GROMACS .gro file of C-alpha atoms in nm:
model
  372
    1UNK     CA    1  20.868  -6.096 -11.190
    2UNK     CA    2  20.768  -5.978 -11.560
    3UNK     CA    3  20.476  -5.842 -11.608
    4UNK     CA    4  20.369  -6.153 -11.870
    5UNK     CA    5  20.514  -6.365 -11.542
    6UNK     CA    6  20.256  -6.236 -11.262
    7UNK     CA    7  19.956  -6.299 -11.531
    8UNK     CA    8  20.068  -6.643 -11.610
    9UNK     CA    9  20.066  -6.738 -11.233
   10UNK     CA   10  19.760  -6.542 -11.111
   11UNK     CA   11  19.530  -6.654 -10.823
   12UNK     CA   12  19.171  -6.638 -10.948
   13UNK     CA   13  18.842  -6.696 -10.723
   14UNK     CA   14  18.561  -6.868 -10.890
   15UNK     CA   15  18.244  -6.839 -10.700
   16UNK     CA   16  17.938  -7.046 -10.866
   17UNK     CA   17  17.698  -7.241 -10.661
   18UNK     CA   18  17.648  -7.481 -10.990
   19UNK     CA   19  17.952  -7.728 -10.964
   20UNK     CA   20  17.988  -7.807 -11.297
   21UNK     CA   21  18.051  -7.453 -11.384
   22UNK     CA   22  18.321  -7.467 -11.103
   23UNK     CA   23  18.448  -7.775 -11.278
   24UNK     CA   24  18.483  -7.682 -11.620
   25UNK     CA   25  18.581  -7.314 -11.499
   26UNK     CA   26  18.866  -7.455 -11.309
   27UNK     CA   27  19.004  -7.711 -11.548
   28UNK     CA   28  18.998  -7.471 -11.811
   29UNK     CA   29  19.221  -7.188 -11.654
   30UNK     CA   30  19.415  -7.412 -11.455
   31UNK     CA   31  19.568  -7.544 -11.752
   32UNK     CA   32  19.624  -7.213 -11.859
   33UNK     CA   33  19.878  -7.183 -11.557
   34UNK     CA   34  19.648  -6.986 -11.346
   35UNK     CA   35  19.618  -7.031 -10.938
   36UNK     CA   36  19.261  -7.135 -10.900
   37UNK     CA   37  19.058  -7.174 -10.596
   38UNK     CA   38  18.690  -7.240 -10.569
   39UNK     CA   39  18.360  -7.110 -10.362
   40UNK     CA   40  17.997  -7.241 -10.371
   41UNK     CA   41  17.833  -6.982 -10.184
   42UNK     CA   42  17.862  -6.616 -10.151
   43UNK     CA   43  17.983  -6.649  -9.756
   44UNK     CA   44  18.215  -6.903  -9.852
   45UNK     CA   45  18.380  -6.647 -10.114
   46UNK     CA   46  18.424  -6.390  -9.795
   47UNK     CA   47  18.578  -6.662  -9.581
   48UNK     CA   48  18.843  -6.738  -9.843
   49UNK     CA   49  18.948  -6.387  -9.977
   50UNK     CA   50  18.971  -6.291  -9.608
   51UNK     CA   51  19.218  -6.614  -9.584
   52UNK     CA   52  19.421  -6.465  -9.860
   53UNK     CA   53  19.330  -6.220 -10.132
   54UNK     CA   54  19.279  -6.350 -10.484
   55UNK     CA   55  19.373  -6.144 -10.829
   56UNK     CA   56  19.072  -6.172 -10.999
   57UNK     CA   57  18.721  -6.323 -10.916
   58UNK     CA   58  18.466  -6.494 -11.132
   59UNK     CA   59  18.142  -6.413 -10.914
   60UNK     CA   60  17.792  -6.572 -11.010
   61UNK     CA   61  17.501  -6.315 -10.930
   62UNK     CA   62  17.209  -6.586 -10.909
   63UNK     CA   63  17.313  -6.766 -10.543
   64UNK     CA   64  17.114  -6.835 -10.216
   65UNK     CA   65  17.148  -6.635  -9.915
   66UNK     CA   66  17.417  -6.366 -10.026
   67UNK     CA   67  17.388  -6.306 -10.408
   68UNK     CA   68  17.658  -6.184 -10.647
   69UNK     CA   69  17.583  -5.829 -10.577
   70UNK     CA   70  17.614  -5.840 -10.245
   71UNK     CA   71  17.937  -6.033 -10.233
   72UNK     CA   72  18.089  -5.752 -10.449
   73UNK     CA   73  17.930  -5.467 -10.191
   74UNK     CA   74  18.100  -5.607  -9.945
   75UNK     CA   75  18.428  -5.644 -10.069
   76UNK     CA   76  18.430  -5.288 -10.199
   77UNK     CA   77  18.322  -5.147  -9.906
   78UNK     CA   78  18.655  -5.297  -9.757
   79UNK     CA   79  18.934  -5.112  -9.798
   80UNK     CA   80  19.188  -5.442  -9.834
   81UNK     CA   81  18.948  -5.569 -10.094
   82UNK     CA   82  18.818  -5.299 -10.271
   83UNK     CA   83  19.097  -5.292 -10.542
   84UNK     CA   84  19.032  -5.686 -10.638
   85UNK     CA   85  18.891  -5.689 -11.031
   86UNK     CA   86  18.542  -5.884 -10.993
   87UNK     CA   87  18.395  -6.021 -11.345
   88UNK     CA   88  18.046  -6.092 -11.309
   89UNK     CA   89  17.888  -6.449 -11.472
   90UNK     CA   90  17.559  -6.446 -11.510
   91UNK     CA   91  17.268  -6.592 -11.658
   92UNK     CA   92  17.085  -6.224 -11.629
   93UNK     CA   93  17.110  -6.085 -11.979
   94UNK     CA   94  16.897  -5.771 -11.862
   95UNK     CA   95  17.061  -5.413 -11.961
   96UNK     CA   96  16.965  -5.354 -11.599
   97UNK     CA   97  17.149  -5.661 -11.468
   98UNK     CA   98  17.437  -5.561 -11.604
   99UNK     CA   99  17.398  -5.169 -11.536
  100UNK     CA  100  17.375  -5.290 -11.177
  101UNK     CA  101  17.676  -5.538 -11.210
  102UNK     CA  102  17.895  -5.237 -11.279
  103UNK     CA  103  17.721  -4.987 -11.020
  104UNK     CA  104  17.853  -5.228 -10.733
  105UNK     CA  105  18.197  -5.264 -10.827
  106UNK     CA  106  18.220  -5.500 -11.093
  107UNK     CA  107  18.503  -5.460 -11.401
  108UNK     CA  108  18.348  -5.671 -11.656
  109UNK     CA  109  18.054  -5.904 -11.709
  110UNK     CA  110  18.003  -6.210 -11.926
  111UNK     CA  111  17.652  -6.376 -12.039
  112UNK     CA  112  17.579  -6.740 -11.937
  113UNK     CA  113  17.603  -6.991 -12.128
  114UNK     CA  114  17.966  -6.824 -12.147
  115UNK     CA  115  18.232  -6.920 -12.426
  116UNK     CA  116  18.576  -7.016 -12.268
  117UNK     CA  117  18.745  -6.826 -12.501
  118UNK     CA  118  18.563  -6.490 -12.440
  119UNK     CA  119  18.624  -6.600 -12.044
  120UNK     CA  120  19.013  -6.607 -12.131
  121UNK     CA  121  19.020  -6.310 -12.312
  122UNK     CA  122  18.848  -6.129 -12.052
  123UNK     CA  123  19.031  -6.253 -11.712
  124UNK     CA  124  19.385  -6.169 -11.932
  125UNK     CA  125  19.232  -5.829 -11.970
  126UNK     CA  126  19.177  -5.763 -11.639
  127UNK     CA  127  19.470  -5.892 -11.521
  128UNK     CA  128  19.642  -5.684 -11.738
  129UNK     CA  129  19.505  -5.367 -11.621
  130UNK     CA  130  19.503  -5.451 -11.254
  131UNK     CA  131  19.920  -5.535 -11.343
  132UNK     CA  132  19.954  -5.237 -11.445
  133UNK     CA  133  19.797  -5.000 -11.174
  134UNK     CA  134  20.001  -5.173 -10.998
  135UNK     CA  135  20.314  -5.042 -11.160
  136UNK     CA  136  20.184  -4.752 -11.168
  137UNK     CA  137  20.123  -4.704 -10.785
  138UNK     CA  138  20.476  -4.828 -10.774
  139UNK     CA  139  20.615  -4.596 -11.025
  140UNK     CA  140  20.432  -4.287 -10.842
  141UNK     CA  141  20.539  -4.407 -10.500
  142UNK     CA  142  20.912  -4.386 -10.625
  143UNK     CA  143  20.869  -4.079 -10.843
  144UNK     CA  144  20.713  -3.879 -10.481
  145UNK     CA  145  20.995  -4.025 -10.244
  146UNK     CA  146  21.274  -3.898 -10.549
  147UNK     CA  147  21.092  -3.572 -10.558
  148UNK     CA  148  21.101  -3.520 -10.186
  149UNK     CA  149  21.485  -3.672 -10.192
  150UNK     CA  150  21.522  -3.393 -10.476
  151UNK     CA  151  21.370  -3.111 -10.267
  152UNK     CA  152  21.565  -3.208  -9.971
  153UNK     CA  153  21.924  -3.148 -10.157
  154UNK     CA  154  21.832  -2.885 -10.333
  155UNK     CA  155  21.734  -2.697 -10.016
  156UNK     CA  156  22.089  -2.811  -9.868
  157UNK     CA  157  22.309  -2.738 -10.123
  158UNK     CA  158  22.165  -2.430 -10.188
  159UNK     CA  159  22.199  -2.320  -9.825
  160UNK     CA  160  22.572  -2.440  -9.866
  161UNK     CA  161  22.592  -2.243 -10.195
  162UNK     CA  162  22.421  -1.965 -10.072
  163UNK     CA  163  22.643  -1.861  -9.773
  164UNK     CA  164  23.002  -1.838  -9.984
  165UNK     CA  165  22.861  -1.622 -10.254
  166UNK     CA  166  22.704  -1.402  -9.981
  167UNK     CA  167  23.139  -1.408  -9.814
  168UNK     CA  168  23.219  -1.327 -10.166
  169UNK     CA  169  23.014  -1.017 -10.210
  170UNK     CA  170  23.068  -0.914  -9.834
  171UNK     CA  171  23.450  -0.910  -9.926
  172UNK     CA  172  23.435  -0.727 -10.285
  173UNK     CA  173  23.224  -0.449 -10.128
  174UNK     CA  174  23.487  -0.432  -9.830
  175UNK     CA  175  23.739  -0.404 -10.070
  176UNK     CA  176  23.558  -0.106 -10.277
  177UNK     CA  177  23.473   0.069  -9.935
  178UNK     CA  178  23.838   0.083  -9.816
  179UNK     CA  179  24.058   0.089 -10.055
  180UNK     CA  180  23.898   0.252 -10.346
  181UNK     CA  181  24.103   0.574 -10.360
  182UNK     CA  182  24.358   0.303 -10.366
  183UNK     CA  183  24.239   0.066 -10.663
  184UNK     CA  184  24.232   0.214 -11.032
  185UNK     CA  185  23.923   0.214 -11.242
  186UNK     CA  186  23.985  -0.120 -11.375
  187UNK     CA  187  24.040  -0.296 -11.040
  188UNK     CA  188  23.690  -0.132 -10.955
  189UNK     CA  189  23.533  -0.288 -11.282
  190UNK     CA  190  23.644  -0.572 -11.139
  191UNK     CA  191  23.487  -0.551 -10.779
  192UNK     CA  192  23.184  -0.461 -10.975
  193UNK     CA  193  23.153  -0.768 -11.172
  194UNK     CA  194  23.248  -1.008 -10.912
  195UNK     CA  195  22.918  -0.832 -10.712
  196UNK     CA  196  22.727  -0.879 -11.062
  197UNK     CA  197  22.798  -1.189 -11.061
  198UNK     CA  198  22.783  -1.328 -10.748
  199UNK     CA  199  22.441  -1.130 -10.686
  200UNK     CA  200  22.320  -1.336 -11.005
  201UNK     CA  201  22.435  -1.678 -10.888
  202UNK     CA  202  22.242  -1.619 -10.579
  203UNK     CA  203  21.911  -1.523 -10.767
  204UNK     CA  204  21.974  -1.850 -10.981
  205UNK     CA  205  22.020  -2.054 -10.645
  206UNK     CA  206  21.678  -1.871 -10.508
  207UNK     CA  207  21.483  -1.969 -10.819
  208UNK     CA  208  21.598  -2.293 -10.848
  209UNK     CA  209  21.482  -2.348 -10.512
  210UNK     CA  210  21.220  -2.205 -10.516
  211UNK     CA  211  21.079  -2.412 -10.875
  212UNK     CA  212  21.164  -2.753 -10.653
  213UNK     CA  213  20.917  -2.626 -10.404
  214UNK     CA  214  20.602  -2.554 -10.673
  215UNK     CA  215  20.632  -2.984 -10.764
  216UNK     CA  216  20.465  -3.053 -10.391
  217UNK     CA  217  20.099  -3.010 -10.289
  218UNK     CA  218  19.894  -2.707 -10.254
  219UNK     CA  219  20.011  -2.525  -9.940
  220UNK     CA  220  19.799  -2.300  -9.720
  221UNK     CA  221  19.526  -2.212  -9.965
  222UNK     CA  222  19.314  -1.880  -9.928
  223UNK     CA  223  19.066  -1.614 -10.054
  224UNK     CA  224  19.337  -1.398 -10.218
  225UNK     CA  225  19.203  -1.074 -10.417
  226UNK     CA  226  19.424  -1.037 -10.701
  227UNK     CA  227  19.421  -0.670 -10.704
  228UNK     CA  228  19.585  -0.659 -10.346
  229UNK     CA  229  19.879  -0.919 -10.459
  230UNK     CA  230  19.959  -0.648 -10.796
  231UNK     CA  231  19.940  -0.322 -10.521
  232UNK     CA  232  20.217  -0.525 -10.333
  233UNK     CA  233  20.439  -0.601 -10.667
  234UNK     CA  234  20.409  -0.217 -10.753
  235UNK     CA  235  20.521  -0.154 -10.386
  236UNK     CA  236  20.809  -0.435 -10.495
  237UNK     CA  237  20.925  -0.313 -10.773
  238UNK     CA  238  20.921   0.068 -10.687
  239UNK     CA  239  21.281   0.122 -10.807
  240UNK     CA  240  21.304  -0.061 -11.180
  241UNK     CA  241  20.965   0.133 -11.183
  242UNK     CA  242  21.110   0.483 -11.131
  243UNK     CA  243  21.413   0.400 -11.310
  244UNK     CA  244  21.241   0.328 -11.634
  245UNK     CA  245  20.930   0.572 -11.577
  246UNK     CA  246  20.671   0.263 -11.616
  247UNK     CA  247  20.345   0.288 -11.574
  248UNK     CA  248  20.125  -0.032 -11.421
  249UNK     CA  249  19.772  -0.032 -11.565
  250UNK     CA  250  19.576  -0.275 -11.358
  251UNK     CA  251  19.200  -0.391 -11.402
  252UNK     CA  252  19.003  -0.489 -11.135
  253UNK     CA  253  19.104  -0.839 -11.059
  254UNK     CA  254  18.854  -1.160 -10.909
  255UNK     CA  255  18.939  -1.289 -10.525
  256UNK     CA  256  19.041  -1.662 -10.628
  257UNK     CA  257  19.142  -1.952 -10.383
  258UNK     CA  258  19.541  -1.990 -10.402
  259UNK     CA  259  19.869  -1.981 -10.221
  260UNK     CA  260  19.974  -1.618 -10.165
  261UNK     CA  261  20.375  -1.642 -10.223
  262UNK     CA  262  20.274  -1.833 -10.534
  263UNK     CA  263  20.054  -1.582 -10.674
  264UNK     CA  264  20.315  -1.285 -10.600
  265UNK     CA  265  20.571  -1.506 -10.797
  266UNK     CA  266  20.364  -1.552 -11.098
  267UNK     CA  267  20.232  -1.242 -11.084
  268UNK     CA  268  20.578  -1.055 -11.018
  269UNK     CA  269  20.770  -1.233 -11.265
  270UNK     CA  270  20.497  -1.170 -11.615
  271UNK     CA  271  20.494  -0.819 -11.425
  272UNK     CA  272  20.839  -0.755 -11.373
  273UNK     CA  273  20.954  -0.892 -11.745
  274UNK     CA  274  20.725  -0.651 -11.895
  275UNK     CA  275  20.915  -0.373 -11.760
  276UNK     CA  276  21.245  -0.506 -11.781
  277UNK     CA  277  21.264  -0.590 -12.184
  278UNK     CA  278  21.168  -0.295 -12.322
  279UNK     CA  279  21.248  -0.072 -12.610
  280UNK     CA  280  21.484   0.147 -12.602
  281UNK     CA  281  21.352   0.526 -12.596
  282UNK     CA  282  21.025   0.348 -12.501
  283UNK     CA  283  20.849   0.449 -12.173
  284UNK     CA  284  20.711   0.063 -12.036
  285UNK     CA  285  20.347   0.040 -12.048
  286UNK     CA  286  20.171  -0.262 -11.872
  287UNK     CA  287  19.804  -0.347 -11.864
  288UNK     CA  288  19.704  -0.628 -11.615
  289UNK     CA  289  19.298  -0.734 -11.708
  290UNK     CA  290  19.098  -1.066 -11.624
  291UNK     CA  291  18.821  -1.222 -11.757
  292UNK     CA  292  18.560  -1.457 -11.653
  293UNK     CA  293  18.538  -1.814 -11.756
  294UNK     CA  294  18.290  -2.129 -11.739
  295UNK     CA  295  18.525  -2.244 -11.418
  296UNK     CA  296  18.769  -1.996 -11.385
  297UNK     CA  297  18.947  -1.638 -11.503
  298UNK     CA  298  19.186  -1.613 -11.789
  299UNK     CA  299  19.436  -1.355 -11.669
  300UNK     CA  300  19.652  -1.071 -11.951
  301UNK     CA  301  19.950  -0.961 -11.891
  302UNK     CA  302  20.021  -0.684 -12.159
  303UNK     CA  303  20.349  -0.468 -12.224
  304UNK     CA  304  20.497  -0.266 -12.515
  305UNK     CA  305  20.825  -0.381 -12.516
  306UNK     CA  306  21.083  -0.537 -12.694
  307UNK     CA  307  20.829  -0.843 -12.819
  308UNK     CA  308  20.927  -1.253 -12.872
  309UNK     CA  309  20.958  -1.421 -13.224
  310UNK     CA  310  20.733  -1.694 -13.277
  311UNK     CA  311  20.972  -1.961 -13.284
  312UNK     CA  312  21.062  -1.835 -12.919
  313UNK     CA  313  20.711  -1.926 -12.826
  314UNK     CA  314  20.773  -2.294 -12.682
  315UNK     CA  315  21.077  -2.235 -12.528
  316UNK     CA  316  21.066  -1.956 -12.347
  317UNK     CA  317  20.894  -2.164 -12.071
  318UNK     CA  318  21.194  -2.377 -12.024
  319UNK     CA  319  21.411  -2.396 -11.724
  320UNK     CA  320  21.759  -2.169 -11.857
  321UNK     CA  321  21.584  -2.041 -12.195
  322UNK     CA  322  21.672  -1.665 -12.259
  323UNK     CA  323  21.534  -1.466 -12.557
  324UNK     CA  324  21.820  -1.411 -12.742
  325UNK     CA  325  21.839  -1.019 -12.831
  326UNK     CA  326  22.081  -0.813 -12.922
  327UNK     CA  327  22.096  -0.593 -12.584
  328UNK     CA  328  22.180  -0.821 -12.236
  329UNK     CA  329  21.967  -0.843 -12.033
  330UNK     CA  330  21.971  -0.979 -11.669
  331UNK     CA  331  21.795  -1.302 -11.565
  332UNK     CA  332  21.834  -1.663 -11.499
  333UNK     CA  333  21.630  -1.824 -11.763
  334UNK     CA  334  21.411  -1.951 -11.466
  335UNK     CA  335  21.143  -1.736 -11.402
  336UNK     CA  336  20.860  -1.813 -11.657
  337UNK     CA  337  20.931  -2.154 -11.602
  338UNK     CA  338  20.817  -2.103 -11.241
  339UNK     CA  339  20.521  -1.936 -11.396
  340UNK     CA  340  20.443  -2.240 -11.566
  341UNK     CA  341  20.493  -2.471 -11.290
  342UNK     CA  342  20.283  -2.284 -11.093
  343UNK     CA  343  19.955  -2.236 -11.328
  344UNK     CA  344  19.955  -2.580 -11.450
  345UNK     CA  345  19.977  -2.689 -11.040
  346UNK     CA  346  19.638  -2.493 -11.030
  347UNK     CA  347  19.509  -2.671 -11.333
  348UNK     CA  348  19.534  -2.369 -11.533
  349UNK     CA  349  19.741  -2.245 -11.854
  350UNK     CA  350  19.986  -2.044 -11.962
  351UNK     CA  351  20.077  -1.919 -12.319
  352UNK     CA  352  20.198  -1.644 -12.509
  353UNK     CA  353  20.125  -1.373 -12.832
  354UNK     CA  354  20.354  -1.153 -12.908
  355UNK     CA  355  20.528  -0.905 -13.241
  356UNK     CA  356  20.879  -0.789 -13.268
  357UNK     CA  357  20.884  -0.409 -13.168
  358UNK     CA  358  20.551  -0.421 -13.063
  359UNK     CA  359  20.442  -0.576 -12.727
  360UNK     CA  360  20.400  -0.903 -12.588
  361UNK     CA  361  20.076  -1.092 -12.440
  362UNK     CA  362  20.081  -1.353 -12.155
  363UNK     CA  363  19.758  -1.498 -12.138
  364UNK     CA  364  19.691  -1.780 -11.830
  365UNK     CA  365  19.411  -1.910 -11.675
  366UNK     CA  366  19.307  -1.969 -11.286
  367UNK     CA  367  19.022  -2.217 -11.171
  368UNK     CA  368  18.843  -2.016 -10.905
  369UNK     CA  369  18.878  -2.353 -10.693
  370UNK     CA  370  19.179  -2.511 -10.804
  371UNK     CA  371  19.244  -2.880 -10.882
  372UNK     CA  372  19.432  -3.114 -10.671
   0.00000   0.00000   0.00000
């Protein structure tokens, strides 16, 4: 059924205690096609949404016993009711009547004596929005059972991937072990780039992986002091550190609520990519600082290295984007777009400032309590 469809046939309550309101309320959007069904009294209204729930109601406020208020309450105090639109009709014309009106519950509100074309107008609008939450609810319900379906093959095949590339290097460094007195300098270049290779394939697997997990909830949140997860990176990445005589400046950093493997992978990636693209001749210099914000820290991530062109800017974020430069260097294009995925699943921000030959800045921010 069209969207245009479930409007046209729409089951609307009307609930007057006047019955020639119900009358001419009745005839009027019956002949627009609508479903009507009718209620004198507040308590009647219950008994017949219980019976079956209506689209849209029409609810007087002025009505012995239970009033118009009260009617709403109660239905949006029930969970199976709650989401039914309720458009108030009321003689009241009070800014407090209708400040009320909305307090309880109530999507829209129309001033007796009431033109039937503003009524129209008004239940087609509701109906209209309440259509399309609908599709919406849908739409998210499908989008989070493909996402889990998504996260669930990815974590198969990469498992299936995973264990012949790990046969494949097993075998090549068999083959350099034993026989490479026997094997001439090319057949060892090529041992070595089947390893290359194959070693990169597997970190492309890893990170692919791991980016499918960052699209599901918040997992085991904790106080986390920042300056403890960059100790533990400089621990990681002892060797490229050594190799190309880096030095790690860090600032000290806020405790902030957050998953711990996420924050070493955002943390390790900005950290390791300063020290990987550098310049040559250039001894990598990194500076990590943090600032205070109105609900939050904005973190900096500074390096002296090889530096991005602007029109790099908004792509370098992207899932398989490598700077192009004139030296290769290793990576799977994947990293900063975990970076990304992971900030903006804390409600925070990510961006970058950079010059050629320079140094680059990665600025993002952190909410100290982050937003599901």
């Amino acid at each position: 059924m069209t969207n245009a469809q479930s409007i046209a046939n729409a089951d609307i309550l009307i609930v007057d205690d006047t019955p020639d309101n119900l009358r001419i309320l009745s005839t009027i959007l019956t002949k627009q096609g609508y479903e009507v069904r009718k209620a004198l009294n507040g308590q009647m209204a219950m008994t017949v949404v219980q019976t079956r729930s209506p689209d849209l109601i029409l609810l007087d406020i002025m009505m012995p016993q239970m009033d118009g208020y009260e009617v709403c309450q109660s239905l949006k105090n029930d969970p199976k009711t709650a989401g039914i639109p309720i458009i108030f009709l009321s003689a009241l014309k009070e800014t407090f009547d209708k400040v009320k009106a909305f307090e309880v519950g109530g999507a829209d509100y129309i001033t007796k004596p009431f033109q039937m074309e503003e009524v129209l107008v008004r239940v087609k609008n509701q109906l209209t929005i309440c259509n399309l939450q609908k599709e919406l609810r849908v739409q998210n319900e499908e989008l989070q059972q493909s996402n889990q379906e998504l996260e669930q093959f990815t974590s198969i095949v990469s498992h299936d991937l995973k264990q012949p590339i790990q046969s494949i290097i097993g075998f090549a460094r068999l083959l350099d072990m034993i026989y490479q007195d026997v094997l001439d300098e090319k057949a060892n270049q090529y041992l070595s780039k089947i390893v290359s290779s194959s070693n990169r394939m597997q970190s492309l697997i890893d990170d692919l992986l791991l980016s499918s997990r960052f699209n599901s909830q918040l997992p085991n949140l904790k106080r986390i002091n920042c300056n403890t997860i960059v100790n533990q990176i400089i621990s990681n990445l002892e060797v490229p550190i050594e190799e190309n005589q880096a030095t790690i400046d860090c600032e000290s950093l806020p405790t902030i609520l957050a998953n711990e493997t996420q924050m070493m992978q955002l943390f390790q990636n900005l950290i390791h990519n300063a020290i990987k693209y550098q310049r040559s001749g250039t001894q990598p210099q990194v500076k990590v600082s943090a600032t205070q914000k109105d609900s939050g820290y904005l973190f900096t991530i500074t390096d002296n290295g090889i530096g991005i062109s602007n029109e790099q800017f908004s792509k370098i974020f992207e899932r398989f984007h490598r700077i192009p430069t004139e030296k290769d260097y290793e990576g799977t294009g994947i990293g900063l777009a975990i970076c990304k995925q992971i900030v903006e699943r804390y409600g925070g921000e990510i961006w970058v400032e950079s010059e050629l030959d320079v140094g680059t800045q990665f600025y993002f921010t952190l909410p100290s309590e982050p937003q599901e």
